[in-house]
Each structure stands twice: as structure tokens, then as C-alpha cells.
């Protein structure tokens, strides 16, 4: 069954249109959180960076009610557009979407050759014994900064400084995230299905991430055949924001090989 993306899907494009496609997938914080990834990859790829349906005021079709459904919708769109060997680069929930896309692509002949590689940056989605995902929905702004950033002072945003419009977008994004990813931001079947991934995969973890710890990320990497693991020092859940140079130092060599 084909799952269609909404007509108002926002897709930021960057780079050379004839280059290999890199699909950049954002996390719960929305598309602004992956802007540095888009900018960095634009020199070598045709970058597509969609705003997931339901984020930042966009519409969400009723059948996009899970990460698995969202992954299918993106695969169907790439297939319709004739994309080959796309590099999937996902942050947080986006990392989960990327892995789910790779699992589905390996299991369905319709998607053969569609996905070429995966970069999972501090992705959520798996259930790992002894390394639980932080309860995002129970955290206030300061608590979130403390678990998500190496330097919490950089990540903390005082709610009092937000406009009414910004607060409304935050509430809406949170509701969409709960609807699509679930309040636990995980799928208990994912870890066991990662053995089906058949493309080169890099799992990146910020050394100070306490949303999903490096131990969690190592377990995810171990579940993907042949996957590589890299830890970024002095960085939390969004290493491309907090320590971009150190992040590119582990991502670029991988991309040059795949």
C-alpha cells in the first residue's frame, strides 16, 4: 500500500540537482535543528530536507500515524521521483525514520537500490535493555537542555522569551511527535529488525547525550550488520549543532566511502 505525503509537504533543497541525493531527516525540534547538516552536505549532494508532516504547522494525513508509516511515505516519494542510492541522514527521530526506511527497503523488492547508506545521529526508536530513552515529555525546558546538551547553558531556551506563536508551534510539534513517535519514542520491534539492513550504516553518538546514551547507540550499531559507530566528544544529542567540526570529522570519511 502506498502512503502519500501531504500536498503541502515542505522540502528544502540545496546543492547540485544532478548530484546524488541526501535525504536529511529532522528530529522533534523541527527542521531548524538539521540546518547545519543541510548546509554541510550541499557541497557534495543534492540535499532534500523535508519538514515532517504535522511539524511547524504543516498538515499530517491520518494514515501517517507512526514512524513506520512516515518511512513508507518517504520511500514511496523517492521511488516516484526516480531516486537511486539515496544517503539517509537522520537526527534523533529522523535517525529512527532513516533506519526504518533502510529496513523496509531491504525487505521490499519495490525499493531495491533506493537506499544507498544511512547516517543515524543520536537516533531514538529502539528499545535497549539497560539504556532507556529519556522521558522527553516529562522534561521542562531546563531539564531537556541538561539531558540533550554537553553544555546545557547553550541549549536552554527560557520559555518566557518565546512569543505566543512560538509556544503554539512547540505545543503542536509535541502533539505531532507523540502521535507519530509515541510518548516512549520507540518501537520494541525495531532492534530485532535492524539485522535486515543491507546498506553501509554509521551510528553517531554525542558523548554527553543523555537522551540516548552512547551505550544505547552502540547497541543500535551492533544490531546493524557491518555498521560503524563513532562518538563525538563534548557534544550531546545534537552534535552537529554543538560540535560541528568534530561531527563532520566522523561523518565525512564515511560518506566518501559509500
PDB file of C-alpha atoms in Angstrom:
ATOM      1  CA  UNK A   1       0.000   0.000   0.000  1.00  0.00           C
ATOM      2  CA  UNK A   2       1.285   3.427  -0.960  1.00  0.00           C
ATOM      3  CA  UNK A   3       1.214   6.095   1.752  1.00  0.00           C
ATOM      4  CA  UNK A   4       1.067   9.592   0.309  1.00  0.00           C
ATOM      5  CA  UNK A   5       2.745  12.642   1.737  1.00  0.00           C
ATOM      6  CA  UNK A   6       0.613  15.790   2.005  1.00  0.00           C
ATOM      7  CA  UNK A   7       0.381  18.205  -0.916  1.00  0.00           C
ATOM      8  CA  UNK A   8       1.809  20.975   1.272  1.00  0.00           C
ATOM      9  CA  UNK A   9       4.940  19.000   2.203  1.00  0.00           C
ATOM     10  CA  UNK A  10       7.782  21.477   2.667  1.00  0.00           C
ATOM     11  CA  UNK A  11      11.089  20.306   1.236  1.00  0.00           C
ATOM     12  CA  UNK A  12      14.205  22.452   1.485  1.00  0.00           C
ATOM     13  CA  UNK A  13      16.562  21.712  -1.401  1.00  0.00           C
ATOM     14  CA  UNK A  14      20.258  22.555  -1.542  1.00  0.00           C
ATOM     15  CA  UNK A  15      23.280  21.599  -3.596  1.00  0.00           C
ATOM     16  CA  UNK A  16      23.608  20.449  -7.177  1.00  0.00           C
ATOM     17  CA  UNK A  17      20.354  18.942  -8.552  1.00  0.00           C
ATOM     18  CA  UNK A  18      22.242  16.336 -10.595  1.00  0.00           C
ATOM     19  CA  UNK A  19      24.281  15.068  -7.617  1.00  0.00           C
ATOM     20  CA  UNK A  20      23.479  12.044  -5.504  1.00  0.00           C
ATOM     21  CA  UNK A  21      20.517  12.604  -3.181  1.00  0.00           C
ATOM     22  CA  UNK A  22      20.993  13.027   0.556  1.00  0.00           C
ATOM     23  CA  UNK A  23      17.694  12.952   2.434  1.00  0.00           C
ATOM     24  CA  UNK A  24      18.109  14.831   5.718  1.00  0.00           C
ATOM     25  CA  UNK A  25      15.526  13.921   8.357  1.00  0.00           C
ATOM     26  CA  UNK A  26      14.969  16.134  11.392  1.00  0.00           C
ATOM     27  CA  UNK A  27      14.012  15.223  14.927  1.00  0.00           C
ATOM     28  CA  UNK A  28      11.410  16.541  17.330  1.00  0.00           C
ATOM     29  CA  UNK A  29      12.870  20.045  17.339  1.00  0.00           C
ATOM     30  CA  UNK A  30      11.911  20.528  13.711  1.00  0.00           C
ATOM     31  CA  UNK A  31      13.818  21.379  10.535  1.00  0.00           C
ATOM     32  CA  UNK A  32      15.926  24.151  12.067  1.00  0.00           C
ATOM     33  CA  UNK A  33      17.818  21.542  14.099  1.00  0.00           C
ATOM     34  CA  UNK A  34      19.297  19.961  10.968  1.00  0.00           C
ATOM     35  CA  UNK A  35      20.130  23.180   9.109  1.00  0.00           C
ATOM     36  CA  UNK A  36      23.899  22.699   9.669  1.00  0.00           C
ATOM     37  CA  UNK A  37      23.695  19.210   8.129  1.00  0.00           C
ATOM     38  CA  UNK A  38      21.903  20.579   5.073  1.00  0.00           C
ATOM     39  CA  UNK A  39      24.495  23.304   4.643  1.00  0.00           C
ATOM     40  CA  UNK A  40      27.432  20.969   5.097  1.00  0.00           C
ATOM     41  CA  UNK A  41      26.226  18.291   2.678  1.00  0.00           C
ATOM     42  CA  UNK A  42      25.203  20.737  -0.048  1.00  0.00           C
ATOM     43  CA  UNK A  43      28.758  20.867  -1.452  1.00  0.00           C
ATOM     44  CA  UNK A  44      28.661  17.179  -2.415  1.00  0.00           C
ATOM     45  CA  UNK A  45      24.986  16.143  -2.616  1.00  0.00           C
ATOM     46  CA  UNK A  46      21.580  17.174  -3.827  1.00  0.00           C
ATOM     47  CA  UNK A  47      20.115  17.652  -0.358  1.00  0.00           C
ATOM     48  CA  UNK A  48      16.423  17.184   0.311  1.00  0.00           C
ATOM     49  CA  UNK A  49      15.293  18.193   3.788  1.00  0.00           C
ATOM     50  CA  UNK A  50      11.546  17.759   4.315  1.00  0.00           C
ATOM     51  CA  UNK A  51       9.570  19.111   7.225  1.00  0.00           C
ATOM     52  CA  UNK A  52       7.825  16.008   8.543  1.00  0.00           C
ATOM     53  CA  UNK A  53       4.044  16.158   8.132  1.00  0.00           C
ATOM     54  CA  UNK A  54       2.468  17.859  11.141  1.00  0.00           C
ATOM     55  CA  UNK A  55       5.565  19.770  12.209  1.00  0.00           C
ATOM     56  CA  UNK A  56       5.726  23.567  12.128  1.00  0.00           C
ATOM     57  CA  UNK A  57       2.071  23.963  11.232  1.00  0.00           C
ATOM     58  CA  UNK A  58       2.011  21.628   8.219  1.00  0.00           C
ATOM     59  CA  UNK A  59      -0.734  19.091   7.643  1.00  0.00           C
ATOM     60  CA  UNK A  60      -0.476  15.406   8.532  1.00  0.00           C
ATOM     61  CA  UNK A  61      -2.597  12.833   6.680  1.00  0.00           C
ATOM     62  CA  UNK A  62      -4.403  10.458   9.027  1.00  0.00           C
ATOM     63  CA  UNK A  63      -2.517   7.422   7.691  1.00  0.00           C
ATOM     64  CA  UNK A  64       0.851   8.890   8.739  1.00  0.00           C
ATOM     65  CA  UNK A  65       0.329   7.776  12.310  1.00  0.00           C
ATOM     66  CA  UNK A  66       3.642   6.090  13.052  1.00  0.00           C
ATOM     67  CA  UNK A  67       7.321   6.273  12.186  1.00  0.00           C
ATOM     68  CA  UNK A  68       6.890   3.139  10.058  1.00  0.00           C
ATOM     69  CA  UNK A  69       4.158   4.869   8.038  1.00  0.00           C
ATOM     70  CA  UNK A  70       6.269   8.007   7.640  1.00  0.00           C
ATOM     71  CA  UNK A  71       9.204   5.893   6.451  1.00  0.00           C
ATOM     72  CA  UNK A  72       6.999   4.189   3.862  1.00  0.00           C
ATOM     73  CA  UNK A  73       5.715   7.548   2.656  1.00  0.00           C
ATOM     74  CA  UNK A  74       9.248   8.840   2.124  1.00  0.00           C
ATOM     75  CA  UNK A  75      10.291   5.654   0.329  1.00  0.00           C
ATOM     76  CA  UNK A  76       7.271   5.922  -1.959  1.00  0.00           C
ATOM     77  CA  UNK A  77       8.103   9.535  -2.771  1.00  0.00           C
ATOM     78  CA  UNK A  78      11.752   8.738  -3.532  1.00  0.00           C
ATOM     79  CA  UNK A  79      10.638   5.835  -5.714  1.00  0.00           C
ATOM     80  CA  UNK A  80       8.187   8.030  -7.609  1.00  0.00           C
ATOM     81  CA  UNK A  81      10.936  10.604  -8.160  1.00  0.00           C
ATOM     82  CA  UNK A  82      13.326   8.029  -9.577  1.00  0.00           C
ATOM     83  CA  UNK A  83      15.941   8.435  -6.843  1.00  0.00           C
ATOM     84  CA  UNK A  84      18.710   5.837  -6.591  1.00  0.00           C
ATOM     85  CA  UNK A  85      21.157   5.047  -3.764  1.00  0.00           C
ATOM     86  CA  UNK A  86      19.978   7.899  -1.543  1.00  0.00           C
ATOM     87  CA  UNK A  87      22.017   8.659   1.545  1.00  0.00           C
ATOM     88  CA  UNK A  88      19.687   8.945   4.542  1.00  0.00           C
ATOM     89  CA  UNK A  89      20.941  11.242   7.298  1.00  0.00           C
ATOM     90  CA  UNK A  90      18.696  11.407  10.339  1.00  0.00           C
ATOM     91  CA  UNK A  91      18.897  13.166  13.689  1.00  0.00           C
ATOM     92  CA  UNK A  92      17.019  11.860  16.754  1.00  0.00           C
ATOM     93  CA  UNK A  93      13.557  10.822  15.489  1.00  0.00           C
ATOM     94  CA  UNK A  94      14.958  11.365  12.000  1.00  0.00           C
ATOM     95  CA  UNK A  95      17.562   8.694  12.719  1.00  0.00           C
ATOM     96  CA  UNK A  96      14.752   6.309  13.601  1.00  0.00           C
ATOM     97  CA  UNK A  97      12.966   7.163  10.341  1.00  0.00           C
ATOM     98  CA  UNK A  98      16.186   6.549   8.391  1.00  0.00           C
ATOM     99  CA  UNK A  99      16.729   3.123   9.962  1.00  0.00           C
ATOM    100  CA  UNK A 100      13.091   2.178   9.412  1.00  0.00           C
ATOM    101  CA  UNK A 101      13.412   3.194   5.759  1.00  0.00           C
ATOM    102  CA  UNK A 102      16.525   1.015   5.397  1.00  0.00           C
ATOM    103  CA  UNK A 103      14.748  -1.952   6.997  1.00  0.00           C
ATOM    104  CA  UNK A 104      11.711  -1.575   4.754  1.00  0.00           C
ATOM    105  CA  UNK A 105      13.807  -1.029   1.624  1.00  0.00           C
ATOM    106  CA  UNK A 106      15.736  -4.246   2.247  1.00  0.00           C
ATOM    107  CA  UNK A 107      12.533  -6.237   2.707  1.00  0.00           C
ATOM    108  CA  UNK A 108      10.572  -4.975  -0.307  1.00  0.00           C
ATOM    109  CA  UNK A 109      11.740  -5.503  -3.887  1.00  0.00           C
ATOM    110  CA  UNK A 110       9.918  -2.349  -4.984  1.00  0.00           C
ATOM    111  CA  UNK A 111      12.541  -0.330  -3.132  1.00  0.00           C
ATOM    112  CA  UNK A 112      15.610  -2.238  -4.359  1.00  0.00           C
ATOM    113  CA  UNK A 113      18.512   0.151  -4.921  1.00  0.00           C
ATOM    114  CA  UNK A 114      16.644   3.103  -3.473  1.00  0.00           C
ATOM    115  CA  UNK A 115      18.675   3.476  -0.264  1.00  0.00           C
ATOM    116  CA  UNK A 116      22.474   3.550  -0.507  1.00  0.00           C
ATOM    117  CA  UNK A 117      23.638   4.378   3.030  1.00  0.00           C
ATOM    118  CA  UNK A 118      22.423   5.550   6.442  1.00  0.00           C
ATOM    119  CA  UNK A 119      23.862   8.019   8.939  1.00  0.00           C
ATOM    120  CA  UNK A 120      21.986   7.817  12.237  1.00  0.00           C
ATOM    121  CA  UNK A 121      22.895  10.734  14.522  1.00  0.00           C
ATOM    122  CA  UNK A 122      21.754  10.114  18.106  1.00  0.00           C
ATOM    123  CA  UNK A 123      18.670   8.358  16.813  1.00  0.00           C
ATOM    124  CA  UNK A 124      15.877   7.111  19.034  1.00  0.00           C
ATOM    125  CA  UNK A 125      13.434   4.321  18.193  1.00  0.00           C
ATOM    126  CA  UNK A 126      14.983   1.129  19.571  1.00  0.00           C
ATOM    127  CA  UNK A 127      14.374  -0.400  22.981  1.00  0.00           C
ATOM    128  CA  UNK A 128      17.740  -1.259  24.547  1.00  0.00           C
ATOM    129  CA  UNK A 129      17.914  -3.117  27.851  1.00  0.00           C
ATOM    130  CA  UNK A 130      19.716  -1.053  30.481  1.00  0.00           C
ATOM    131  CA  UNK A 131      19.796   2.085  28.337  1.00  0.00           C
ATOM    132  CA  UNK A 132      16.335   3.654  28.344  1.00  0.00           C
ATOM    133  CA  UNK A 133      15.399   6.666  26.254  1.00  0.00           C
ATOM    134  CA  UNK A 134      14.904   9.771  28.391  1.00  0.00           C
ATOM    135  CA  UNK A 135      11.270  10.644  29.064  1.00  0.00           C
ATOM    136  CA  UNK A 136      11.189  13.665  26.792  1.00  0.00           C
ATOM    137  CA  UNK A 137       7.596  14.549  27.565  1.00  0.00           C
ATOM    138  CA  UNK A 138       8.249  14.719  31.314  1.00  0.00           C
ATOM    139  CA  UNK A 139      11.061  17.267  30.971  1.00  0.00           C
ATOM    140  CA  UNK A 140      10.758  21.023  31.240  1.00  0.00           C
ATOM    141  CA  UNK A 141      12.954  23.335  29.153  1.00  0.00           C
ATOM    142  CA  UNK A 142      15.838  23.276  31.629  1.00  0.00           C
ATOM    143  CA  UNK A 143      15.654  19.522  32.109  1.00  0.00           C
ATOM    144  CA  UNK A 144      15.675  18.972  28.357  1.00  0.00           C
ATOM    145  CA  UNK A 145      18.767  21.160  27.953  1.00  0.00           C
ATOM    146  CA  UNK A 146      20.525  19.206  30.687  1.00  0.00           C
ATOM    147  CA  UNK A 147      19.973  15.812  29.053  1.00  0.00           C
ATOM    148  CA  UNK A 148      20.379  16.928  25.447  1.00  0.00           C
ATOM    149  CA  UNK A 149      23.438  19.191  25.573  1.00  0.00           C
ATOM    150  CA  UNK A 150      27.026  18.825  26.756  1.00  0.00           C
ATOM    151  CA  UNK A 151      26.820  22.499  27.742  1.00  0.00           C
ATOM    152  CA  UNK A 152      23.264  22.971  28.981  1.00  0.00           C
ATOM    153  CA  UNK A 153      23.642  26.754  29.016  1.00  0.00           C
ATOM    154  CA  UNK A 154      23.858  26.694  25.220  1.00  0.00           C
ATOM    155  CA  UNK A 155      20.749  24.599  24.769  1.00  0.00           C
ATOM    156  CA  UNK A 156      18.450  26.171  27.350  1.00  0.00           C
ATOM    157  CA  UNK A 157      15.767  28.453  25.976  1.00  0.00           C
ATOM    158  CA  UNK A 158      13.795  30.355  28.586  1.00  0.00           C
ATOM    159  CA  UNK A 159      10.089  29.739  27.848  1.00  0.00           C
ATOM    160  CA  UNK A 160       9.370  33.291  28.951  1.00  0.00           C
ATOM    161  CA  UNK A 161      11.404  34.556  25.993  1.00  0.00           C
ATOM    162  CA  UNK A 162       9.166  32.836  23.437  1.00  0.00           C
ATOM    163  CA  UNK A 163       6.351  34.542  21.585  1.00  0.00           C
ATOM    164  CA  UNK A 164       2.803  33.181  21.748  1.00  0.00           C
ATOM    165  CA  UNK A 165       3.267  31.915  18.193  1.00  0.00           C
ATOM    166  CA  UNK A 166       6.480  30.079  19.090  1.00  0.00           C
ATOM    167  CA  UNK A 167       4.825  28.475  22.101  1.00  0.00           C
ATOM    168  CA  UNK A 168       1.911  27.356  19.929  1.00  0.00           C
ATOM    169  CA  UNK A 169       4.307  25.761  17.428  1.00  0.00           C
ATOM    170  CA  UNK A 170       6.120  23.964  20.268  1.00  0.00           C
ATOM    171  CA  UNK A 171       2.844  22.573  21.604  1.00  0.00           C
ATOM    172  CA  UNK A 172       1.721  21.495  18.140  1.00  0.00           C
ATOM    173  CA  UNK A 173       5.057  19.849  17.374  1.00  0.00           C
ATOM    174  CA  UNK A 174       4.940  17.998  20.683  1.00  0.00           C
ATOM    175  CA  UNK A 175       1.464  16.701  19.932  1.00  0.00           C
ATOM    176  CA  UNK A 176       2.560  15.548  16.474  1.00  0.00           C
ATOM    177  CA  UNK A 177       5.645  13.859  17.910  1.00  0.00           C
ATOM    178  CA  UNK A 178       3.509  11.962  20.429  1.00  0.00           C
ATOM    179  CA  UNK A 179       1.116  10.892  17.673  1.00  0.00           C
ATOM    180  CA  UNK A 180       3.812   9.685  15.265  1.00  0.00           C
ATOM    181  CA  UNK A 181       6.648   8.503  17.521  1.00  0.00           C
ATOM    182  CA  UNK A 182       4.664   7.702  20.649  1.00  0.00           C
ATOM    183  CA  UNK A 183       5.376   9.048  24.108  1.00  0.00           C
ATOM    184  CA  UNK A 184       8.128   6.467  24.558  1.00  0.00           C
ATOM    185  CA  UNK A 185       9.706   7.422  21.207  1.00  0.00           C
ATOM    186  CA  UNK A 186      10.399   3.761  20.489  1.00  0.00           C
ATOM    187  CA  UNK A 187       9.262   0.621  18.726  1.00  0.00           C
ATOM    188  CA  UNK A 188      10.013  -2.600  20.649  1.00  0.00           C
ATOM    189  CA  UNK A 189      10.386  -4.489  17.350  1.00  0.00           C
ATOM    190  CA  UNK A 190      12.975  -2.166  15.792  1.00  0.00           C
ATOM    191  CA  UNK A 191      16.169  -3.508  17.358  1.00  0.00           C
ATOM    192  CA  UNK A 192      15.377  -7.040  16.268  1.00  0.00           C
ATOM    193  CA  UNK A 193      14.596  -5.925  12.713  1.00  0.00           C
ATOM    194  CA  UNK A 194      17.833  -3.978  12.208  1.00  0.00           C
ATOM    195  CA  UNK A 195      19.570  -7.182  11.179  1.00  0.00           C
ATOM    196  CA  UNK A 196      17.759  -6.783   7.875  1.00  0.00           C
ATOM    197  CA  UNK A 197      19.574  -3.574   6.925  1.00  0.00           C
ATOM    198  CA  UNK A 198      21.749  -4.180   3.866  1.00  0.00           C
ATOM    199  CA  UNK A 199      23.466  -0.838   3.306  1.00  0.00           C
ATOM    200  CA  UNK A 200      26.505   0.811   4.929  1.00  0.00           C
ATOM    201  CA  UNK A 201      25.440   2.430   8.175  1.00  0.00           C
ATOM    202  CA  UNK A 202      27.132   4.868  10.530  1.00  0.00           C
ATOM    203  CA  UNK A 203      25.744   5.401  14.025  1.00  0.00           C
ATOM    204  CA  UNK A 204      26.951   8.656  15.601  1.00  0.00           C
ATOM    205  CA  UNK A 205      26.591   9.471  19.297  1.00  0.00           C
ATOM    206  CA  UNK A 206      27.337  12.615  21.230  1.00  0.00           C
ATOM    207  CA  UNK A 207      29.493  11.530  24.165  1.00  0.00           C
ATOM    208  CA  UNK A 208      27.400  13.597  26.588  1.00  0.00           C
ATOM    209  CA  UNK A 209      23.989  12.661  25.207  1.00  0.00           C
ATOM    210  CA  UNK A 210      21.598  11.549  27.935  1.00  0.00           C
ATOM    211  CA  UNK A 211      18.509  11.382  25.743  1.00  0.00           C
ATOM    212  CA  UNK A 212      20.007   8.246  24.219  1.00  0.00           C
ATOM    213  CA  UNK A 213      23.401   7.438  25.695  1.00  0.00           C
ATOM    214  CA  UNK A 214      26.466   6.214  23.801  1.00  0.00           C
ATOM    215  CA  UNK A 215      25.778   2.758  25.253  1.00  0.00           C
ATOM    216  CA  UNK A 216      22.358   2.867  23.606  1.00  0.00           C
ATOM    217  CA  UNK A 217      23.869   3.949  20.287  1.00  0.00           C
ATOM    218  CA  UNK A 218      26.492   1.193  20.463  1.00  0.00           C
ATOM    219  CA  UNK A 219      23.721  -1.375  20.882  1.00  0.00           C
ATOM    220  CA  UNK A 220      21.920   0.007  17.840  1.00  0.00           C
ATOM    221  CA  UNK A 221      25.128  -0.128  15.789  1.00  0.00           C
ATOM    222  CA  UNK A 222      25.778  -3.697  16.934  1.00  0.00           C
ATOM    223  CA  UNK A 223      22.339  -4.734  15.671  1.00  0.00           C
ATOM    224  CA  UNK A 224      23.011  -3.497  12.116  1.00  0.00           C
ATOM    225  CA  UNK A 225      25.254  -5.828  10.085  1.00  0.00           C
ATOM    226  CA  UNK A 226      28.617  -4.170   9.454  1.00  0.00           C
ATOM    227  CA  UNK A 227      27.587  -0.829  10.956  1.00  0.00           C
ATOM    228  CA  UNK A 228      30.214   1.613  12.167  1.00  0.00           C
ATOM    229  CA  UNK A 229      29.989   3.530  15.444  1.00  0.00           C
ATOM    230  CA  UNK A 230      31.517   6.927  16.178  1.00  0.00           C
ATOM    231  CA  UNK A 231      31.394   9.051  19.313  1.00  0.00           C
ATOM    232  CA  UNK A 232      31.663  12.843  19.175  1.00  0.00           C
ATOM    233  CA  UNK A 233      33.358  14.331  22.262  1.00  0.00           C
ATOM    234  CA  UNK A 234      31.963  17.355  24.108  1.00  0.00           C
ATOM    235  CA  UNK A 235      28.582  17.024  22.418  1.00  0.00           C
ATOM    236  CA  UNK A 236      25.102  15.920  23.368  1.00  0.00           C
ATOM    237  CA  UNK A 237      22.016  14.890  21.407  1.00  0.00           C
ATOM    238  CA  UNK A 238      22.648  17.315  18.530  1.00  0.00           C
ATOM    239  CA  UNK A 239      26.400  17.086  17.911  1.00  0.00           C
ATOM    240  CA  UNK A 240      26.087  18.830  14.543  1.00  0.00           C
ATOM    241  CA  UNK A 241      24.870  21.909  16.437  1.00  0.00           C
ATOM    242  CA  UNK A 242      27.161  21.693  19.431  1.00  0.00           C
ATOM    243  CA  UNK A 243      30.384  20.347  17.894  1.00  0.00           C
ATOM    244  CA  UNK A 244      30.033  20.567  14.114  1.00  0.00           C
ATOM    245  CA  UNK A 245      33.705  20.203  13.191  1.00  0.00           C
ATOM    246  CA  UNK A 246      34.068  17.056  15.287  1.00  0.00           C
ATOM    247  CA  UNK A 247      30.839  15.698  13.781  1.00  0.00           C
ATOM    248  CA  UNK A 248      31.962  16.235  10.192  1.00  0.00           C
ATOM    249  CA  UNK A 249      35.285  14.595  11.086  1.00  0.00           C
ATOM    250  CA  UNK A 250      33.477  11.280  11.596  1.00  0.00           C
ATOM    251  CA  UNK A 251      30.687  11.684   9.031  1.00  0.00           C
ATOM    252  CA  UNK A 252      32.683  12.851   6.003  1.00  0.00           C
ATOM    253  CA  UNK A 253      35.108   9.890   5.786  1.00  0.00           C
ATOM    254  CA  UNK A 254      32.150   7.511   5.923  1.00  0.00           C
ATOM    255  CA  UNK A 255      30.288   9.345   3.162  1.00  0.00           C
ATOM    256  CA  UNK A 256      33.390   9.380   0.977  1.00  0.00           C
ATOM    257  CA  UNK A 257      33.487   5.578   1.132  1.00  0.00           C
ATOM    258  CA  UNK A 258      29.840   4.895   0.355  1.00  0.00           C
TER     259      UNK A 258
END
